[in-house]
Coordinates of C-alpha atoms and ligand atoms in Angstrom, one line a residue:
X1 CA 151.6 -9.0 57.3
X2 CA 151.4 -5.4 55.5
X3 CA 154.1 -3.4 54.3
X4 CA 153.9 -1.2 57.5
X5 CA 154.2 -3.4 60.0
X6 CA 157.4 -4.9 58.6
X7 CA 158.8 -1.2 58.9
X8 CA 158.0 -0.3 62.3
X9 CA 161.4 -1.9 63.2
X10 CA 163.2 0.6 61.0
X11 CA 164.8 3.0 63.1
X12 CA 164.1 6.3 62.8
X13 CA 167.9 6.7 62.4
X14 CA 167.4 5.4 58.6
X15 CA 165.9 8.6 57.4
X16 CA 168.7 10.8 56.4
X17 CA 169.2 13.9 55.7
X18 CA 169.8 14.9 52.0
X19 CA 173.5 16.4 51.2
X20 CA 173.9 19.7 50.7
X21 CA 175.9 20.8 47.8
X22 CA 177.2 24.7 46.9
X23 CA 175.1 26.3 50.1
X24 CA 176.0 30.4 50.0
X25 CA 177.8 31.3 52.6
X26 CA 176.7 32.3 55.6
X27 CA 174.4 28.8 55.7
X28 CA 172.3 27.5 58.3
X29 CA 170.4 24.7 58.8
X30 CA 167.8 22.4 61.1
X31 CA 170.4 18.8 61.7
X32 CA 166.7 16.5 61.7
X33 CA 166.8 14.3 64.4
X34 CA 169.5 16.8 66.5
X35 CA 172.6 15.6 67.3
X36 CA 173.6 12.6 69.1
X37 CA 176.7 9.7 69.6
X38 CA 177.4 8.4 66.5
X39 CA 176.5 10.9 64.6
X40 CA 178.4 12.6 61.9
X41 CA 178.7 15.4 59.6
X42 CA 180.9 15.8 57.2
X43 CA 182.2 18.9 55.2
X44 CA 183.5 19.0 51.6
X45 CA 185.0 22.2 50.7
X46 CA 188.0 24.9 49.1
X47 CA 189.8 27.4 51.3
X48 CA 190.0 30.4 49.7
X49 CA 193.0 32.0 48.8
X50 CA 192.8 35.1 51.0
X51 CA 191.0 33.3 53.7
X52 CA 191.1 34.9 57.1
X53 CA 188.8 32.9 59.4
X54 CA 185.6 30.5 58.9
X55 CA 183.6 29.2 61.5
X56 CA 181.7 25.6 62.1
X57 CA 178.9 25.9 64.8
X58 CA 176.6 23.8 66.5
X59 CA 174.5 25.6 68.3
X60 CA 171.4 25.2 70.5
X61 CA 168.6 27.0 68.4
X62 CA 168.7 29.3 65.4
X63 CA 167.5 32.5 66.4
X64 CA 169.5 35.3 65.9
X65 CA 168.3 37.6 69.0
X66 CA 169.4 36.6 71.3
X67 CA 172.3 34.7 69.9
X68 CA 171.7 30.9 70.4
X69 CA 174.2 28.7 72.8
X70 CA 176.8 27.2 70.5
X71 CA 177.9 23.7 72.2
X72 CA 180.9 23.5 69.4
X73 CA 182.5 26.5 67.8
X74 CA 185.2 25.2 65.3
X75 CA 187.2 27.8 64.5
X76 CA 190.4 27.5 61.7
X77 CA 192.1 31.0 61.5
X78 CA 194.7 31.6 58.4
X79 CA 195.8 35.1 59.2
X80 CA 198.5 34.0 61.6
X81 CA 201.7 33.2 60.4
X82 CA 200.6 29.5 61.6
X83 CA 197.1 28.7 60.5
X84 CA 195.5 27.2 63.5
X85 CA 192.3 26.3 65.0
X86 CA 190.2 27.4 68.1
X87 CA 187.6 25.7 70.0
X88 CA 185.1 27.3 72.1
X89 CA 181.7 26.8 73.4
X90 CA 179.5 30.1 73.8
X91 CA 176.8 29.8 76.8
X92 CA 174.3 33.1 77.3
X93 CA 176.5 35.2 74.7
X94 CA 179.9 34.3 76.5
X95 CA 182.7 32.7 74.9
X96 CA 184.4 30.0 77.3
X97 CA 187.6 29.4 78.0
X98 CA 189.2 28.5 74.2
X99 CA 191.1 25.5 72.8
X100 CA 193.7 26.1 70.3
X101 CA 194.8 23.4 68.2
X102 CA 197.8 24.0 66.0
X103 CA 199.0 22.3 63.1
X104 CA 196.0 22.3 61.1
X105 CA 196.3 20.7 57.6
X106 CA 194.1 23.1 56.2
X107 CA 195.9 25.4 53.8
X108 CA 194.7 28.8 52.0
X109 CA 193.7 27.4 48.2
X110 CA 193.2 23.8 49.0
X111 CA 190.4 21.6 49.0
X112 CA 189.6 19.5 52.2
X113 CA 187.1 16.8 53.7
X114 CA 186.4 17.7 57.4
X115 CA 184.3 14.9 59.6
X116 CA 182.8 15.8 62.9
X117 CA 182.0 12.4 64.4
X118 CA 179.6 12.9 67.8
X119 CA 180.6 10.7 70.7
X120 CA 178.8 10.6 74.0
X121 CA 181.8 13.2 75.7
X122 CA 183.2 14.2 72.8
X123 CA 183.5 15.0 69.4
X124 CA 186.3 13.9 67.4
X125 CA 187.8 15.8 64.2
X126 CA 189.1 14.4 61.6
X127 CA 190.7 16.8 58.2
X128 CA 192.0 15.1 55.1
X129 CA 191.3 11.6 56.7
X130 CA 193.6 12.7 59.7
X131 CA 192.6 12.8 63.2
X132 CA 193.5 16.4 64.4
X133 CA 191.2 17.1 67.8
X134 CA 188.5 16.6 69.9
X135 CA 186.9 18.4 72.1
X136 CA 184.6 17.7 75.2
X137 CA 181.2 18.8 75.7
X138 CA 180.4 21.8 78.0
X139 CA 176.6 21.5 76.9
X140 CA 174.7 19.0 76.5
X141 CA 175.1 17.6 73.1
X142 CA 171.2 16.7 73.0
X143 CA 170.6 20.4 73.0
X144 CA 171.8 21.1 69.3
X145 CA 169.9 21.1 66.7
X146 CA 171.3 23.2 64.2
X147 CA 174.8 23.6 62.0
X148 CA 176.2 27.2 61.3
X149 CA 178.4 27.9 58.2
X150 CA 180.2 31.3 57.9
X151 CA 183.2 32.9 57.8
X152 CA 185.5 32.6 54.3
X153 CA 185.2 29.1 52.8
X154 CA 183.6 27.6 49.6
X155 CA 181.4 24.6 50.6
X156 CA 181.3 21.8 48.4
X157 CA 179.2 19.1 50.1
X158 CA 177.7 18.7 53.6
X159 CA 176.7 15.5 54.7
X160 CA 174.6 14.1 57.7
X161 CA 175.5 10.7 58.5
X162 CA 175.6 7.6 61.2
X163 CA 178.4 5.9 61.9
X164 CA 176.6 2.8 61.9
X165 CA 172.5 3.0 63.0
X166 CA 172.5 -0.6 64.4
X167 CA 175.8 -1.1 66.1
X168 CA 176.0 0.6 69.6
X169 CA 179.4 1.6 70.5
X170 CA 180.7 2.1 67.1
X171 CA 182.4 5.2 67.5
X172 CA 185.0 4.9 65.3
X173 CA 185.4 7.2 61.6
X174 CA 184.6 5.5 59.4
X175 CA 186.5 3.1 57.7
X176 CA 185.8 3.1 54.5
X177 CA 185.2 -0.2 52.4
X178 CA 187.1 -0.8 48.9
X179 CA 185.0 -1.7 45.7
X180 CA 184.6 -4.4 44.6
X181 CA 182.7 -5.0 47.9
X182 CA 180.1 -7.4 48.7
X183 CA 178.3 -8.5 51.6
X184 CA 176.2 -11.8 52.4
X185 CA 172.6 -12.2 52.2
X186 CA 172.2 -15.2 54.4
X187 CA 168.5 -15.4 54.2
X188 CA 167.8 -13.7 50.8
X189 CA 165.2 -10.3 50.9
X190 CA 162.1 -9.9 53.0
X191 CA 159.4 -7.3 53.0
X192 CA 160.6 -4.1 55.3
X193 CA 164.2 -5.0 54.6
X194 CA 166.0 -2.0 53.7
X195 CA 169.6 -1.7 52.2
X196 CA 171.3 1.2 52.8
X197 CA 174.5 2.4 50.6
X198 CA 176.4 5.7 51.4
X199 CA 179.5 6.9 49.8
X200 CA 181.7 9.0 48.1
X201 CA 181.7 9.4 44.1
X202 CA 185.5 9.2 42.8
X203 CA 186.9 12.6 40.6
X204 CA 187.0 11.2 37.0
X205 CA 184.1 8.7 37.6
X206 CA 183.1 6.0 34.8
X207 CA 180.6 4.2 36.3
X208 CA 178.7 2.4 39.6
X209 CA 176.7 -0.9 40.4
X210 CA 174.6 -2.4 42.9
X211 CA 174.1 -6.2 41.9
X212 CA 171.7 -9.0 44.3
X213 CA 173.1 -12.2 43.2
X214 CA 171.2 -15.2 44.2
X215 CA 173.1 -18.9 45.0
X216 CA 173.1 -19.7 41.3
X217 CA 175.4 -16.8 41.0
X218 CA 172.4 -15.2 38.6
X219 CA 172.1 -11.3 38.9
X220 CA 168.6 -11.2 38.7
X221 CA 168.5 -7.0 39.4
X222 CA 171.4 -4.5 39.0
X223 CA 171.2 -1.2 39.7
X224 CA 173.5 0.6 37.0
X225 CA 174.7 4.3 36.5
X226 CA 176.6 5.3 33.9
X227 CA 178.7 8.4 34.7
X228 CA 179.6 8.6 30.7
X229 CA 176.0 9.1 29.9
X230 CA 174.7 10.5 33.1
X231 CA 171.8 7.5 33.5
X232 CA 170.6 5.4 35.6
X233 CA 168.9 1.7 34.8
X234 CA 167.8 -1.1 36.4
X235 CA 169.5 -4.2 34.1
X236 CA 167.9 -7.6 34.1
X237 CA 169.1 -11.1 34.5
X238 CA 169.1 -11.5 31.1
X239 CA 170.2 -8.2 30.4
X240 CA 167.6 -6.2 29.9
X241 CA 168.0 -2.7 30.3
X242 CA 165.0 -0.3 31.7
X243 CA 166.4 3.3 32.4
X244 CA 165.1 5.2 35.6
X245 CA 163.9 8.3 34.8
X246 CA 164.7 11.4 36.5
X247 CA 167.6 13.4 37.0
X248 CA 170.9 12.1 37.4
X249 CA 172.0 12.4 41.0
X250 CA 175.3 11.2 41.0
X251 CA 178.1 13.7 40.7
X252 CA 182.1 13.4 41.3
X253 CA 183.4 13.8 44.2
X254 CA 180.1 14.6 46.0
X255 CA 178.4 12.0 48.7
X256 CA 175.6 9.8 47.7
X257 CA 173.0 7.7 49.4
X258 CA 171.0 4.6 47.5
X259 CA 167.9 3.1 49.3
X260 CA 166.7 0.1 48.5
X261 CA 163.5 -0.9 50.1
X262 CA 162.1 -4.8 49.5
X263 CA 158.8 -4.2 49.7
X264 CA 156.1 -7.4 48.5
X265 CA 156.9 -8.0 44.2
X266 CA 160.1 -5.8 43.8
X267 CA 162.7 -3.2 45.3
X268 CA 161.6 0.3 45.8
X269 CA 164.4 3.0 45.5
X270 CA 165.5 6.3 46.5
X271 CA 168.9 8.2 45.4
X272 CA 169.8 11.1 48.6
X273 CA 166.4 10.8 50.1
X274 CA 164.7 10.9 46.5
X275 CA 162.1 8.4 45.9
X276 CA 162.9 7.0 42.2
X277 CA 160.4 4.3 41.5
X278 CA 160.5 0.7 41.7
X279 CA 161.6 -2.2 40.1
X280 CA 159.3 -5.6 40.0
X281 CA 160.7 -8.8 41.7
X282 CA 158.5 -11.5 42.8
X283 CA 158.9 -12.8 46.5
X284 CA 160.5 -16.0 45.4
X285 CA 163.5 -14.3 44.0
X286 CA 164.2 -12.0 46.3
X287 CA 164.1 -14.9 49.1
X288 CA 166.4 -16.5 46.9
X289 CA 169.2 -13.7 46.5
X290 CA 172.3 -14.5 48.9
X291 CA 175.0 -11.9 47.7
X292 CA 174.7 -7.6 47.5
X293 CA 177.8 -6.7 45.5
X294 CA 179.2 -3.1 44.6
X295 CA 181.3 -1.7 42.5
X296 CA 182.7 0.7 40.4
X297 CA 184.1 4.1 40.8
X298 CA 183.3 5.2 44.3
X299 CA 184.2 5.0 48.0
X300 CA 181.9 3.3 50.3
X301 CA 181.2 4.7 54.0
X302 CA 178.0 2.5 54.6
X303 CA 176.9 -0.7 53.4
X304 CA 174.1 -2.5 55.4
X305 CA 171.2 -4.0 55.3
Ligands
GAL401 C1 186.5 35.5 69.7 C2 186.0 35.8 68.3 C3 184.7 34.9 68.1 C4 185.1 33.4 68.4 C5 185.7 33.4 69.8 C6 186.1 31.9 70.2 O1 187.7 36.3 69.9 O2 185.6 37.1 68.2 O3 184.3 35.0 66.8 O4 185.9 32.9 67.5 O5 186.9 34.2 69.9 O6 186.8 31.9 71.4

């Protein structure tokens, strides 16, 4: 059976969109694939210090005349005595009725995390790993296709994830997994598998690794970056060390994706949507690995395969 055929049954779901790090402000972009339940996005950024207002959309189109439908405005406002947040939907250049949330625990000067997690009715906001709202639909969530970024705030990282590509229902945030994780490969590594890693780099990071194990409890691949010396390797059972070349994609505190694909005689891999080579591994051994094991200094969103 080719290579191809073994991926059909990838979903399309697997193809994610690459982070975006430091965009200037106002920012707009295409969300590939549009928005759906279980869909996420996720906002790294800094409040600045004389903030007045910022402004998250997702709106229906990006043209500018005439001003595209926005399903979700998310709206925090800091020149109240209060900093608070509205919600609004705007439908043939009218705002709708608005939402106001109070209480957010988004402060002038202070960095924050802000998920937007896509359920079928509603979506749900999370800041600083706290629920704080959610807000029903008043358009179709199938109609958006595009995130808006303006207003005063400095964004770090924004991230397009799914909660989970093969579980329906799992509409949860995200849990997060602690390192050292690992996860059962019952029936070892077939062409067309894919494992997929997404997480969260720690702030004073020293290193991270991806090892396959097999029964024996030999590591016949690891996957290694060093954060000291900014590269990346594959290491060998036997300790052999062959360094990846390209640049080094990890960075503190910013989101990151690895990509392993089996394909027939070794592992292909991509970092955030960038192909970077492969590594050789003939069929037999990857058959034979049982046990995916991560660690090091990150947090893990996603780990599946
Ligand atoms: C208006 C404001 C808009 C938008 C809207 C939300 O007063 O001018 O930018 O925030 O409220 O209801």
């Amino acid at each position: 059976m080719s290579i191809d055929e073994h991926l059909d049954p990838i979903p399309d779901s697997f193809i994610l969109q690459p982070p975006v790090f430091h965009p200037v402000i106002p920012y707009g972009t295409t969300i590939f694939g549009g928005l759906y339940a279980g869909k996420m996005v996720m906002l790294q950024g800094v409040v600045p210090l004389r903030a007045q207002r910022f402004q998250v959309d997702f709106q229906c189109g990006c043209c500018l005349h005439p001003r595209p439908d926005i399903a979700f405005h998310f709206n925090p406002r800091f020149y109240t005595v209060k900093p608070h947040v509205i919600c609004n939907t705007l439908q043939s250049g009218l705002w709708q009725k608005e939402v106001r949330w109070p209480g957010i625990a988004l402060q002038r000067g202070a960095s924050f995390l802000i998920l937007f997690l896509f359920d079928n009715e509603e979506v749900k906001v999370s800041v600083n790993g706290q629920h704080f709202l959610h807000y029903r639909y008043r358009l179709p969530l199938s109609r958006v296709d595009t995130l808006a970024i303006s207003g005063d705030i400095l964004v770090k990282a924004v991230g397009f994830l799914n909660v989970n590509p093969f579980v329906e229902g799992s509409r949860e945030y995200p849990v997060g997994y602690e390192v050292p994780c690992s996860r059962a490969l019952p029936r070892g590594l077939w062409p067309g598998q894919v494992i997929v890693v997404r997480g969260l780099v720690l702030k004073e990071p020293k290193d991270f690794t991806l090892s396959l194990r097999d029964g024996a409890t030999h590591v016949p691949v690891t996957l290694r970056a060093s954060f000291t010396d900014r590269t990346l390797a594959w290491v060998s059972s036997w300790g052999r060390k062959k360094l990846i070349s390209a640049p080094f994609l990890f960075h503190p505190q910013r989101f990151f994706e690895v990509l392993l694909l089996c394909q027939e005689g070794g592992l292909k891999l991509a970092l955030n949507g960038q192909g970077l080579g492969a590594t050789s591994l003939d069929q037999k051994a990857l058959e034979q690995l049982r046990e995916l094991r991560i660690s090091g200094s990150v947090h893990l969103y996603c780990v599946h395969y």
